[in-house]
Amino acid sequence: MSSQVIPISHLNLEPETVKCPACQHVGKSIRVMETTSNGQATASCLIGILACLACNCGYMTAPTYYFLSHYCSRCGIRFVIVPWYDKPILHLERSLLVDAESAEKGDSGRKIMPSPLGSPPSFNEEALRNFGTRFISSSPSLTLEILLQGDRKFPSQATDVASLKKLYDITWPGLAAGDPIEYTPGEPMTVTPAKPDSKQIKSMASWDPSKSTPHIRVSTVDGVNREVATAQVFATSRDYILHTPTMNRGGIISYVSRRSGIKGQMSSKSGYMVWSSCAGPLAWIVRSVQDKEMQKPSRRIVLIDAYDRLVGMISSTDNEESVRLKIYGDFSSELVGEILASFSAVSYTIWNYSRLEGTDEGWGVAAGAMSVAGLGLTLAGI
């Protein structure tokens, strides 16, 4: 550890002195480490996406592996995560910070990260260090069963578990059952000009879904098949664009487009990627967690905000054709649609790069058939 102030992007295995881009506090970062034995990893790494991807045997050969993250010691915002045996991944997108509604005297420069859960909580280091039991009294406000179809078991619809009513359709225009994507090199995608990825990913233009690369479309099942979110995926990039439709008074539809990842950087991992929803940045990450419906902490794919608050969780069902998405908050249909689109997009990019490169993409999973849910269920004992 060093007393010299370093950029948050340089954080790695040890706590370091940094200046928080949000609250401007200068101090040692809080490092949180979560370790898992090889037996636990083997049994539970499939749980989050059981019917989608196969187990990463690399975890099975290690005695333990860790998930490590760094936070501000004053406001608790997440700076970076450091996956097992990999480079740190920056999680704080400065351009998304907003002014805090109320700031103490002499603290006018304080900013916060927007979240669908509202203003940041009061800083609690103990809660930050104990993610596994932090949400033990939380119950989901909505549970969706996501049907998985095709040889690759990609999401196709979402049904409310309580009412058994289908709420969302998930379609893949121009993309048949997860076939590899082919697209025009000039396909528009957001990027900061003159950045290293400018040659691979073009600047955003006015997006027209009828002329686009294959994408993932989420629509409500309300009689009019209303589109609420679209994820545009790419053959040679882990990043994707989330397009949210808006309609003006004249009935003309336009799109608000938000690129996943950190501005001006190509994302190196699919499963740890930050993405920007209509309510603030969120991230899909595998963590040990327990809510009110669970008997003990277990590793799940969770959706968290910039302060590690629980927004969603993926869990298994009793068959290979679906997974469940728990939602923790009273969210709009548009935001839930974005969550479904994002999950579908990350599922695709994980499969695509695992297929192309045989790499672990960040959810403790790697290349292989997507119909191996039975193995995961057996190992997990559920």
mmCIF file of C-alpha atoms in Angstrom:
data_model
loop_
_atom_site.group_PDB
_atom_site.id
_atom_site.type_symbol
_atom_site.label_atom_id
_atom_site.label_comp_id
_atom_site.label_asym_id
_atom_site.label_seq_id
_atom_site.Cartn_x
_atom_site.Cartn_y
_atom_site.Cartn_z
ATOM 1 C CA MET A 1 0.000 0.000 0.000
ATOM 2 C CA SER A 2 1.132 3.520 -0.721
ATOM 3 C CA SER A 3 0.186 6.947 0.648
ATOM 4 C CA GLN A 4 0.561 8.428 -2.815
ATOM 5 C CA VAL A 5 -2.748 9.280 -4.455
ATOM 6 C CA ILE A 6 -3.302 7.090 -7.511
ATOM 7 C CA PRO A 7 -6.090 7.052 -10.125
ATOM 8 C CA ILE A 8 -8.926 4.693 -9.229
ATOM 9 C CA SER A 9 -8.273 2.839 -12.494
ATOM 10 C CA HIS A 10 -4.897 1.740 -11.050
ATOM 11 C CA LEU A 11 -6.417 -0.054 -8.055
ATOM 12 C CA ASN A 12 -5.601 -3.752 -7.989
ATOM 13 C CA LEU A 13 -5.113 -6.277 -5.191
ATOM 14 C CA GLU A 14 -4.340 -3.935 -2.286
ATOM 15 C CA PRO A 15 -6.094 -0.860 -0.832
ATOM 16 C CA GLU A 16 -4.550 2.365 -2.086
ATOM 17 C CA THR A 17 -4.954 6.085 -1.480
ATOM 18 C CA VAL A 18 -7.321 7.540 -4.063
ATOM 19 C CA LYS A 19 -9.508 10.588 -4.603
ATOM 20 C CA CYS A 20 -13.151 9.674 -5.039
ATOM 21 C CA PRO A 21 -14.546 11.225 -8.243
ATOM 22 C CA ALA A 22 -17.965 11.387 -6.573
ATOM 23 C CA CYS A 23 -17.579 12.796 -3.053
ATOM 24 C CA GLN A 24 -13.986 14.082 -3.555
ATOM 25 C CA HIS A 25 -12.767 12.263 -0.436
ATOM 26 C CA VAL A 26 -9.060 11.401 -0.369
ATOM 27 C CA GLY A 27 -8.244 8.245 1.554
ATOM 28 C CA LYS A 28 -7.543 4.536 1.426
ATOM 29 C CA SER A 29 -9.985 2.536 -0.647
ATOM 30 C CA ILE A 30 -12.040 -0.133 1.090
ATOM 31 C CA ARG A 31 -11.168 -3.529 -0.327
ATOM 32 C CA VAL A 32 -13.779 -6.267 -0.120
ATOM 33 C CA MET A 33 -12.788 -9.837 -0.957
ATOM 34 C CA GLU A 34 -15.112 -12.796 -1.381
ATOM 35 C CA THR A 35 -13.448 -16.216 -1.558
ATOM 36 C CA THR A 36 -14.966 -19.490 -2.677
ATOM 37 C CA SER A 37 -13.556 -22.997 -2.394
ATOM 38 C CA ASN A 38 -13.272 -25.182 -5.467
ATOM 39 C CA GLY A 39 -16.131 -27.369 -4.243
ATOM 40 C CA GLN A 40 -18.434 -24.410 -3.763
ATOM 41 C CA ALA A 41 -17.431 -22.976 -7.105
ATOM 42 C CA THR A 42 -18.036 -26.230 -8.921
ATOM 43 C CA ALA A 43 -21.440 -26.621 -7.299
ATOM 44 C CA SER A 44 -22.696 -23.096 -7.709
ATOM 45 C CA CYS A 45 -21.051 -21.377 -10.658
ATOM 46 C CA LEU A 46 -23.867 -22.654 -12.866
ATOM 47 C CA ILE A 47 -26.740 -21.545 -10.694
ATOM 48 C CA GLY A 48 -27.101 -18.057 -12.094
ATOM 49 C CA ILE A 49 -27.378 -19.042 -15.713
ATOM 50 C CA LEU A 50 -27.939 -22.766 -15.459
ATOM 51 C CA ALA A 51 -29.739 -23.210 -18.707
ATOM 52 C CA CYS A 52 -27.477 -20.926 -20.694
ATOM 53 C CA LEU A 53 -23.807 -21.811 -20.317
ATOM 54 C CA ALA A 54 -21.449 -24.542 -19.158
ATOM 55 C CA CYS A 55 -19.109 -24.697 -16.171
ATOM 56 C CA ASN A 56 -15.643 -23.193 -16.319
ATOM 57 C CA CYS A 57 -13.293 -26.022 -15.395
ATOM 58 C CA GLY A 58 -10.561 -23.530 -14.491
ATOM 59 C CA TYR A 59 -12.341 -22.865 -11.208
ATOM 60 C CA MET A 60 -12.436 -26.581 -10.445
ATOM 61 C CA THR A 61 -8.649 -26.880 -10.422
ATOM 62 C CA ALA A 62 -7.994 -24.022 -8.005
ATOM 63 C CA PRO A 63 -8.212 -24.536 -4.210
ATOM 64 C CA THR A 64 -9.967 -21.169 -3.892
ATOM 65 C CA TYR A 65 -10.769 -18.183 -6.037
ATOM 66 C CA TYR A 66 -11.737 -14.656 -5.140
ATOM 67 C CA PHE A 67 -13.895 -11.758 -6.169
ATOM 68 C CA LEU A 68 -12.354 -8.467 -5.110
ATOM 69 C CA SER A 69 -13.721 -4.936 -5.294
ATOM 70 C CA HIS A 70 -12.710 -1.456 -4.124
ATOM 71 C CA TYR A 71 -14.985 1.263 -2.731
ATOM 72 C CA CYS A 72 -14.803 4.822 -1.463
ATOM 73 C CA SER A 73 -14.297 4.840 2.308
ATOM 74 C CA ARG A 74 -16.612 7.823 2.661
ATOM 75 C CA CYS A 75 -19.578 7.415 0.291
ATOM 76 C CA GLY A 76 -19.301 3.703 -0.545
ATOM 77 C CA ILE A 77 -19.386 4.037 -4.322
ATOM 78 C CA ARG A 78 -17.758 1.139 -6.190
ATOM 79 C CA PHE A 79 -14.522 2.021 -8.000
ATOM 80 C CA VAL A 80 -13.290 -1.184 -9.634
ATOM 81 C CA ILE A 81 -13.648 -4.925 -9.449
ATOM 82 C CA VAL A 82 -10.772 -7.387 -9.778
ATOM 83 C CA PRO A 83 -11.897 -10.808 -11.054
ATOM 84 C CA TRP A 84 -9.961 -13.972 -10.235
ATOM 85 C CA TYR A 85 -6.676 -14.069 -12.131
ATOM 86 C CA ASP A 86 -7.562 -11.063 -14.266
ATOM 87 C CA LYS A 87 -6.980 -7.348 -14.690
ATOM 88 C CA PRO A 88 -9.006 -4.774 -12.743
ATOM 89 C CA ILE A 89 -12.185 -3.562 -14.430
ATOM 90 C CA LEU A 90 -13.190 0.062 -13.916
ATOM 91 C CA HIS A 91 -16.780 0.459 -12.740
ATOM 92 C CA LEU A 92 -17.174 4.190 -12.175
ATOM 93 C CA GLU A 93 -18.233 6.171 -15.257
ATOM 94 C CA ARG A 94 -17.521 9.802 -14.325
ATOM 95 C CA SER A 95 -19.771 11.254 -17.023
ATOM 96 C CA LEU A 96 -22.838 9.747 -15.318
ATOM 97 C CA LEU A 97 -22.273 11.432 -11.941
ATOM 98 C CA VAL A 98 -24.832 14.069 -10.954
ATOM 99 C CA ASP A 99 -24.819 16.797 -8.311
ATOM 100 C CA ALA A 100 -26.020 15.705 -4.892
ATOM 101 C CA GLU A 101 -29.361 17.281 -3.959
ATOM 102 C CA SER A 102 -28.085 18.451 -0.589
ATOM 103 C CA ALA A 103 -24.480 19.107 0.266
ATOM 104 C CA GLU A 104 -22.960 20.135 3.558
ATOM 105 C CA LYS A 105 -21.215 23.471 3.866
ATOM 106 C CA GLY A 106 -17.878 23.363 2.092
ATOM 107 C CA ASP A 107 -18.932 20.224 0.251
ATOM 108 C CA SER A 108 -20.527 21.757 -2.841
ATOM 109 C CA GLY A 109 -18.516 19.573 -5.232
ATOM 110 C CA ARG A 110 -20.060 16.329 -3.991
ATOM 111 C CA LYS A 111 -21.699 14.175 -6.629
ATOM 112 C CA ILE A 112 -23.618 10.925 -6.571
ATOM 113 C CA MET A 113 -24.399 8.178 -9.044
ATOM 114 C CA PRO A 114 -28.077 7.921 -10.047
ATOM 115 C CA SER A 115 -29.827 4.654 -9.252
ATOM 116 C CA PRO A 116 -33.291 3.128 -9.676
ATOM 117 C CA LEU A 117 -33.207 2.697 -5.885
ATOM 118 C CA GLY A 118 -32.903 6.435 -5.297
ATOM 119 C CA SER A 119 -30.296 8.416 -3.377
ATOM 120 C CA PRO A 120 -27.276 6.569 -1.961
ATOM 121 C CA PRO A 121 -27.671 5.065 1.500
ATOM 122 C CA SER A 122 -25.772 6.355 4.504
ATOM 123 C CA PHE A 123 -22.314 4.842 4.421
ATOM 124 C CA ASN A 124 -22.126 1.551 6.317
ATOM 125 C CA GLU A 125 -18.812 -0.262 6.005
ATOM 126 C CA GLU A 126 -20.084 -3.400 7.741
ATOM 127 C CA ALA A 127 -22.944 -3.749 5.248
ATOM 128 C CA LEU A 128 -20.565 -3.103 2.371
ATOM 129 C CA ARG A 129 -18.267 -5.886 3.563
ATOM 130 C CA ASN A 130 -21.087 -8.395 4.086
ATOM 131 C CA PHE A 131 -22.940 -8.560 0.789
ATOM 132 C CA GLY A 132 -23.948 -12.166 1.457
ATOM 133 C CA THR A 133 -26.239 -11.238 4.352
ATOM 134 C CA ARG A 134 -26.898 -7.571 3.594
ATOM 135 C CA PHE A 135 -30.255 -8.308 1.934
ATOM 136 C CA ILE A 136 -31.456 -11.126 4.172
ATOM 137 C CA SER A 137 -34.667 -9.199 4.964
ATOM 138 C CA SER A 138 -35.330 -8.145 1.358
ATOM 139 C CA SER A 139 -38.140 -9.713 -0.663
ATOM 140 C CA PRO A 140 -38.578 -9.342 -4.415
ATOM 141 C CA SER A 141 -41.370 -7.045 -5.552
ATOM 142 C CA LEU A 142 -41.642 -8.949 -8.833
ATOM 143 C CA THR A 143 -40.436 -12.375 -9.942
ATOM 144 C CA LEU A 144 -40.307 -13.164 -13.644
ATOM 145 C CA GLU A 145 -39.787 -16.570 -15.189
ATOM 146 C CA ILE A 146 -37.688 -16.149 -18.327
ATOM 147 C CA LEU A 147 -38.363 -18.812 -20.924
ATOM 148 C CA LEU A 148 -35.277 -20.013 -22.801
ATOM 149 C CA GLN A 149 -35.710 -21.327 -26.318
ATOM 150 C CA GLY A 150 -33.651 -22.674 -29.188
ATOM 151 C CA ASP A 151 -30.484 -24.720 -29.192
ATOM 152 C CA ARG A 152 -28.630 -21.940 -27.365
ATOM 153 C CA LYS A 153 -31.337 -21.382 -24.751
ATOM 154 C CA PHE A 154 -31.608 -17.626 -25.142
ATOM 155 C CA PRO A 155 -34.421 -15.615 -23.473
ATOM 156 C CA SER A 156 -37.693 -15.487 -25.416
ATOM 157 C CA GLN A 157 -40.384 -14.282 -23.009
ATOM 158 C CA ALA A 158 -40.947 -13.290 -19.374
ATOM 159 C CA THR A 159 -43.943 -14.311 -17.256
ATOM 160 C CA ASP A 160 -45.034 -13.010 -13.851
ATOM 161 C CA VAL A 161 -44.610 -15.986 -11.501
ATOM 162 C CA ALA A 162 -47.388 -14.806 -9.179
ATOM 163 C CA SER A 163 -50.113 -14.265 -11.795
ATOM 164 C CA LEU A 164 -48.758 -16.590 -14.513
ATOM 165 C CA LYS A 165 -49.381 -13.723 -16.942
ATOM 166 C CA LYS A 166 -46.928 -13.195 -19.769
ATOM 167 C CA LEU A 167 -45.608 -9.645 -19.468
ATOM 168 C CA TYR A 168 -42.807 -9.404 -22.033
ATOM 169 C CA ASP A 169 -41.843 -10.881 -25.370
ATOM 170 C CA ILE A 170 -38.133 -11.062 -26.210
ATOM 171 C CA THR A 171 -37.405 -11.387 -29.913
ATOM 172 C CA TRP A 172 -34.152 -11.462 -31.883
ATOM 173 C CA PRO A 173 -34.817 -9.756 -35.257
ATOM 174 C CA GLY A 174 -32.363 -10.920 -37.896
ATOM 175 C CA LEU A 175 -30.706 -13.337 -35.500
ATOM 176 C CA ALA A 176 -31.785 -16.969 -35.665
ATOM 177 C CA ALA A 177 -31.292 -18.956 -32.463
ATOM 178 C CA GLY A 178 -28.043 -17.264 -31.523
ATOM 179 C CA ASP A 179 -26.276 -17.575 -34.862
ATOM 180 C CA PRO A 180 -23.020 -15.585 -35.032
ATOM 181 C CA ILE A 181 -23.668 -11.994 -36.068
ATOM 182 C CA GLU A 182 -22.483 -10.542 -39.338
ATOM 183 C CA TYR A 183 -22.722 -6.788 -39.642
ATOM 184 C CA THR A 184 -21.555 -3.877 -41.745
ATOM 185 C CA PRO A 185 -18.284 -2.282 -40.511
ATOM 186 C CA GLY A 186 -20.020 1.101 -40.546
ATOM 187 C CA GLU A 187 -22.735 0.013 -38.135
ATOM 188 C CA PRO A 188 -23.220 2.932 -35.716
ATOM 189 C CA MET A 189 -22.282 2.575 -32.069
ATOM 190 C CA THR A 190 -21.513 5.212 -29.479
ATOM 191 C CA VAL A 191 -17.877 6.042 -28.947
ATOM 192 C CA THR A 192 -15.776 9.003 -27.918
ATOM 193 C CA PRO A 193 -14.056 10.383 -31.057
ATOM 194 C CA ALA A 194 -10.343 9.689 -31.410
ATOM 195 C CA LYS A 195 -10.391 6.995 -28.746
ATOM 196 C CA PRO A 196 -8.699 3.609 -29.357
ATOM 197 C CA ASP A 197 -11.966 1.879 -30.236
ATOM 198 C CA SER A 198 -13.031 4.432 -32.846
ATOM 199 C CA LYS A 199 -11.976 2.222 -35.743
ATOM 200 C CA GLN A 200 -13.902 -0.796 -34.537
ATOM 201 C CA ILE A 201 -17.010 1.009 -33.311
ATOM 202 C CA LYS A 202 -18.467 3.928 -35.210
ATOM 203 C CA SER A 203 -20.098 7.030 -33.782
ATOM 204 C CA MET A 204 -23.801 6.947 -33.018
ATOM 205 C CA ALA A 205 -26.141 8.094 -35.748
ATOM 206 C CA SER A 206 -29.929 8.249 -35.709
ATOM 207 C CA TRP A 207 -30.711 4.608 -35.027
ATOM 208 C CA ASP A 208 -33.203 2.825 -37.257
ATOM 209 C CA PRO A 209 -34.022 -0.729 -36.086
ATOM 210 C CA SER A 210 -35.284 -1.674 -39.551
ATOM 211 C CA LYS A 211 -31.806 -1.084 -40.986
ATOM 212 C CA SER A 212 -29.741 -2.309 -38.052
ATOM 213 C CA THR A 213 -27.500 -5.171 -37.202
ATOM 214 C CA PRO A 214 -29.428 -8.052 -35.580
ATOM 215 C CA HIS A 215 -30.620 -6.990 -32.165
ATOM 216 C CA ILE A 216 -32.718 -8.040 -29.180
ATOM 217 C CA ARG A 217 -36.166 -6.476 -28.858
ATOM 218 C CA VAL A 218 -38.184 -6.469 -25.632
ATOM 219 C CA SER A 219 -41.858 -5.543 -25.835
ATOM 220 C CA THR A 220 -44.753 -5.582 -23.406
ATOM 221 C CA VAL A 221 -47.630 -7.975 -23.949
ATOM 222 C CA ASP A 222 -50.430 -5.450 -23.559
ATOM 223 C CA GLY A 223 -52.389 -5.812 -26.762
ATOM 224 C CA VAL A 224 -50.265 -3.414 -28.785
ATOM 225 C CA ASN A 225 -46.896 -5.188 -28.521
ATOM 226 C CA ARG A 226 -45.268 -1.970 -27.284
ATOM 227 C CA GLU A 227 -41.485 -1.920 -27.604
ATOM 228 C CA VAL A 228 -39.799 -0.869 -24.347
ATOM 229 C CA ALA A 229 -36.113 -1.640 -24.961
ATOM 230 C CA THR A 230 -33.769 -2.912 -27.634
ATOM 231 C CA ALA A 231 -30.196 -4.167 -27.241
ATOM 232 C CA GLN A 232 -27.931 -3.887 -30.269
ATOM 233 C CA VAL A 233 -25.172 -6.513 -30.186
ATOM 234 C CA PHE A 234 -22.007 -6.862 -32.256
ATOM 235 C CA ALA A 235 -19.882 -9.676 -33.611
ATOM 236 C CA THR A 236 -16.509 -8.215 -32.619
ATOM 237 C CA SER A 237 -17.266 -6.269 -29.446
ATOM 238 C CA ARG A 238 -18.444 -7.258 -25.984
ATOM 239 C CA ASP A 239 -20.109 -3.879 -25.671
ATOM 240 C CA TYR A 240 -23.683 -3.365 -26.760
ATOM 241 C CA ILE A 241 -26.049 -0.422 -27.108
ATOM 242 C CA LEU A 242 -29.310 -0.151 -25.245
ATOM 243 C CA HIS A 243 -31.918 1.771 -27.253
ATOM 244 C CA THR A 244 -34.976 3.039 -25.358
ATOM 245 C CA PRO A 245 -37.839 4.319 -27.545
ATOM 246 C CA THR A 246 -39.606 7.600 -26.844
ATOM 247 C CA MET A 247 -42.626 9.024 -28.661
ATOM 248 C CA ASN A 248 -43.314 12.721 -29.137
ATOM 249 C CA ARG A 249 -46.742 14.335 -29.306
ATOM 250 C CA GLY A 250 -46.844 13.785 -33.035
ATOM 251 C CA GLY A 251 -46.425 10.048 -32.601
ATOM 252 C CA ILE A 252 -42.882 10.037 -33.973
ATOM 253 C CA ILE A 253 -40.631 7.466 -32.274
ATOM 254 C CA SER A 254 -37.006 8.270 -31.530
ATOM 255 C CA TYR A 255 -34.451 6.426 -29.423
ATOM 256 C CA VAL A 256 -32.306 7.302 -26.431
ATOM 257 C CA SER A 257 -29.139 5.257 -26.936
ATOM 258 C CA ARG A 258 -26.703 4.274 -24.194
ATOM 259 C CA ARG A 259 -23.573 2.239 -24.729
ATOM 260 C CA SER A 260 -22.512 -0.342 -22.157
ATOM 261 C CA GLY A 261 -19.123 -0.176 -20.491
ATOM 262 C CA ILE A 262 -16.897 2.786 -19.728
ATOM 263 C CA LYS A 263 -16.791 5.703 -22.152
ATOM 264 C CA GLY A 264 -13.916 5.483 -24.635
ATOM 265 C CA GLN A 265 -12.900 1.972 -23.596
ATOM 266 C CA MET A 266 -13.546 -1.455 -25.052
ATOM 267 C CA SER A 267 -14.952 -3.803 -22.398
ATOM 268 C CA SER A 268 -12.719 -6.782 -21.699
ATOM 269 C CA LYS A 269 -15.324 -8.887 -19.902
ATOM 270 C CA SER A 270 -18.980 -9.450 -20.643
ATOM 271 C CA GLY A 271 -20.136 -10.650 -17.245
ATOM 272 C CA TYR A 272 -18.718 -7.784 -15.175
ATOM 273 C CA MET A 273 -19.794 -5.022 -17.519
ATOM 274 C CA VAL A 274 -21.385 -1.806 -16.284
ATOM 275 C CA TRP A 275 -24.358 -0.720 -18.378
ATOM 276 C CA SER A 276 -26.444 2.419 -18.238
ATOM 277 C CA SER A 277 -30.165 2.012 -17.655
ATOM 278 C CA CYS A 278 -32.707 4.818 -17.882
ATOM 279 C CA ALA A 279 -32.390 5.167 -14.087
ATOM 280 C CA GLY A 280 -28.605 4.912 -13.680
ATOM 281 C CA PRO A 281 -25.661 2.532 -14.177
ATOM 282 C CA LEU A 282 -26.056 -1.110 -13.149
ATOM 283 C CA ALA A 283 -23.858 -4.199 -13.338
ATOM 284 C CA TRP A 284 -24.376 -7.960 -13.614
ATOM 285 C CA ILE A 285 -21.973 -9.707 -11.219
ATOM 286 C CA VAL A 286 -21.759 -13.111 -9.530
ATOM 287 C CA ARG A 287 -21.872 -12.721 -5.736
ATOM 288 C CA SER A 288 -22.762 -14.775 -2.697
ATOM 289 C CA VAL A 289 -26.139 -13.413 -1.581
ATOM 290 C CA GLN A 290 -29.220 -14.245 0.471
ATOM 291 C CA ASP A 291 -32.671 -12.678 0.401
ATOM 292 C CA LYS A 292 -35.705 -13.396 2.581
ATOM 293 C CA GLU A 293 -36.765 -16.311 0.383
ATOM 294 C CA MET A 294 -33.408 -18.112 0.622
ATOM 295 C CA GLN A 295 -32.300 -20.354 3.476
ATOM 296 C CA LYS A 296 -28.612 -19.499 3.209
ATOM 297 C CA PRO A 297 -26.233 -17.380 1.125
ATOM 298 C CA SER A 298 -25.567 -18.830 -2.308
ATOM 299 C CA ARG A 299 -23.732 -17.650 -5.397
ATOM 300 C CA ARG A 300 -26.054 -15.989 -7.878
ATOM 301 C CA ILE A 301 -25.871 -13.602 -10.779
ATOM 302 C CA VAL A 302 -27.032 -10.336 -9.228
ATOM 303 C CA LEU A 303 -27.818 -6.928 -10.667
ATOM 304 C CA ILE A 304 -26.454 -4.161 -8.462
ATOM 305 C CA ASP A 305 -26.235 -0.378 -8.573
ATOM 306 C CA ALA A 306 -23.108 1.718 -8.055
ATOM 307 C CA TYR A 307 -23.399 1.349 -4.264
ATOM 308 C CA ASP A 308 -23.797 -2.455 -4.272
ATOM 309 C CA ARG A 309 -27.524 -2.308 -3.599
ATOM 310 C CA LEU A 310 -29.528 -5.250 -4.889
ATOM 311 C CA VAL A 311 -31.680 -4.489 -7.939
ATOM 312 C CA GLY A 312 -32.168 -7.981 -9.361
ATOM 313 C CA MET A 313 -31.135 -11.620 -9.037
ATOM 314 C CA ILE A 314 -31.103 -14.588 -11.414
ATOM 315 C CA SER A 315 -31.968 -17.981 -9.942
ATOM 316 C CA SER A 316 -32.683 -21.454 -11.272
ATOM 317 C CA THR A 317 -36.003 -23.195 -11.801
ATOM 318 C CA ASP A 318 -36.870 -26.882 -11.703
ATOM 319 C CA ASN A 319 -36.394 -27.308 -15.444
ATOM 320 C CA GLU A 320 -33.835 -26.565 -18.134
ATOM 321 C CA GLU A 321 -36.074 -24.270 -20.132
ATOM 322 C CA SER A 322 -36.176 -21.223 -17.877
ATOM 323 C CA VAL A 323 -34.517 -19.100 -15.211
ATOM 324 C CA ARG A 324 -36.083 -16.658 -12.778
ATOM 325 C CA LEU A 325 -35.381 -12.963 -12.444
ATOM 326 C CA LYS A 326 -36.189 -11.410 -9.087
ATOM 327 C CA ILE A 327 -36.696 -7.636 -9.055
ATOM 328 C CA TYR A 328 -36.181 -5.639 -5.839
ATOM 329 C CA GLY A 329 -37.989 -2.342 -6.286
ATOM 330 C CA ASP A 330 -41.090 -0.750 -7.754
ATOM 331 C CA PHE A 331 -39.753 -0.171 -11.248
ATOM 332 C CA SER A 332 -41.399 0.953 -14.472
ATOM 333 C CA SER A 333 -42.106 -1.514 -17.269
ATOM 334 C CA GLU A 334 -39.495 0.358 -19.308
ATOM 335 C CA LEU A 335 -36.754 -0.255 -16.745
ATOM 336 C CA VAL A 336 -37.689 -3.925 -16.354
ATOM 337 C CA GLY A 337 -37.614 -4.187 -20.144
ATOM 338 C CA GLU A 338 -34.118 -2.709 -20.184
ATOM 339 C CA ILE A 339 -33.024 -5.229 -17.557
ATOM 340 C CA LEU A 340 -34.334 -8.082 -19.711
ATOM 341 C CA ALA A 341 -32.653 -6.652 -22.814
ATOM 342 C CA SER A 342 -29.351 -6.236 -20.977
ATOM 343 C CA PHE A 343 -29.428 -9.758 -19.550
ATOM 344 C CA SER A 344 -30.150 -11.141 -23.011
ATOM 345 C CA ALA A 345 -27.349 -9.098 -24.579
ATOM 346 C CA VAL A 346 -24.777 -10.184 -22.006
ATOM 347 C CA SER A 347 -25.903 -13.802 -22.349
ATOM 348 C CA TYR A 348 -25.262 -13.528 -26.074
ATOM 349 C CA THR A 349 -21.841 -11.879 -25.795
ATOM 350 C CA ILE A 350 -20.704 -14.411 -23.186
ATOM 351 C CA TRP A 351 -21.719 -17.237 -25.497
ATOM 352 C CA ASN A 352 -20.226 -15.543 -28.568
ATOM 353 C CA TYR A 353 -16.780 -14.884 -27.080
ATOM 354 C CA SER A 354 -16.632 -18.194 -25.257
ATOM 355 C CA ARG A 355 -17.366 -19.839 -28.607
ATOM 356 C CA LEU A 356 -14.778 -17.744 -30.456
ATOM 357 C CA GLU A 357 -11.998 -17.654 -27.872
ATOM 358 C CA GLY A 358 -12.824 -20.222 -25.204
ATOM 359 C CA THR A 359 -12.473 -17.497 -22.570
ATOM 360 C CA ASP A 360 -14.196 -17.095 -19.231
ATOM 361 C CA GLU A 361 -16.374 -14.051 -19.753
ATOM 362 C CA GLY A 362 -17.029 -13.162 -16.162
ATOM 363 C CA TRP A 363 -19.954 -15.182 -14.800
ATOM 364 C CA GLY A 364 -17.829 -18.181 -13.888
ATOM 365 C CA VAL A 365 -18.787 -19.821 -17.139
ATOM 366 C CA ALA A 366 -17.106 -20.672 -20.420
ATOM 367 C CA ALA A 367 -17.766 -22.182 -23.811
ATOM 368 C CA GLY A 368 -19.902 -25.243 -24.188
ATOM 369 C CA ALA A 369 -23.402 -26.470 -24.792
ATOM 370 C CA MET A 370 -26.110 -24.406 -23.158
ATOM 371 C CA SER A 371 -28.333 -27.338 -22.281
ATOM 372 C CA VAL A 372 -26.265 -28.478 -19.293
ATOM 373 C CA ALA A 373 -28.656 -27.234 -16.631
ATOM 374 C CA GLY A 374 -29.119 -30.757 -15.302
ATOM 375 C CA LEU A 375 -25.455 -30.937 -14.333
ATOM 376 C CA GLY A 376 -25.675 -27.645 -12.490
ATOM 377 C CA LEU A 377 -28.828 -28.634 -10.658
ATOM 378 C CA THR A 378 -27.248 -31.893 -9.534
ATOM 379 C CA LEU A 379 -24.022 -30.260 -8.360
ATOM 380 C CA ALA A 380 -25.833 -27.481 -6.555
ATOM 381 C CA GLY A 381 -28.176 -29.882 -4.826
ATOM 382 C CA ILE A 382 -31.279 -27.891 -5.740
#
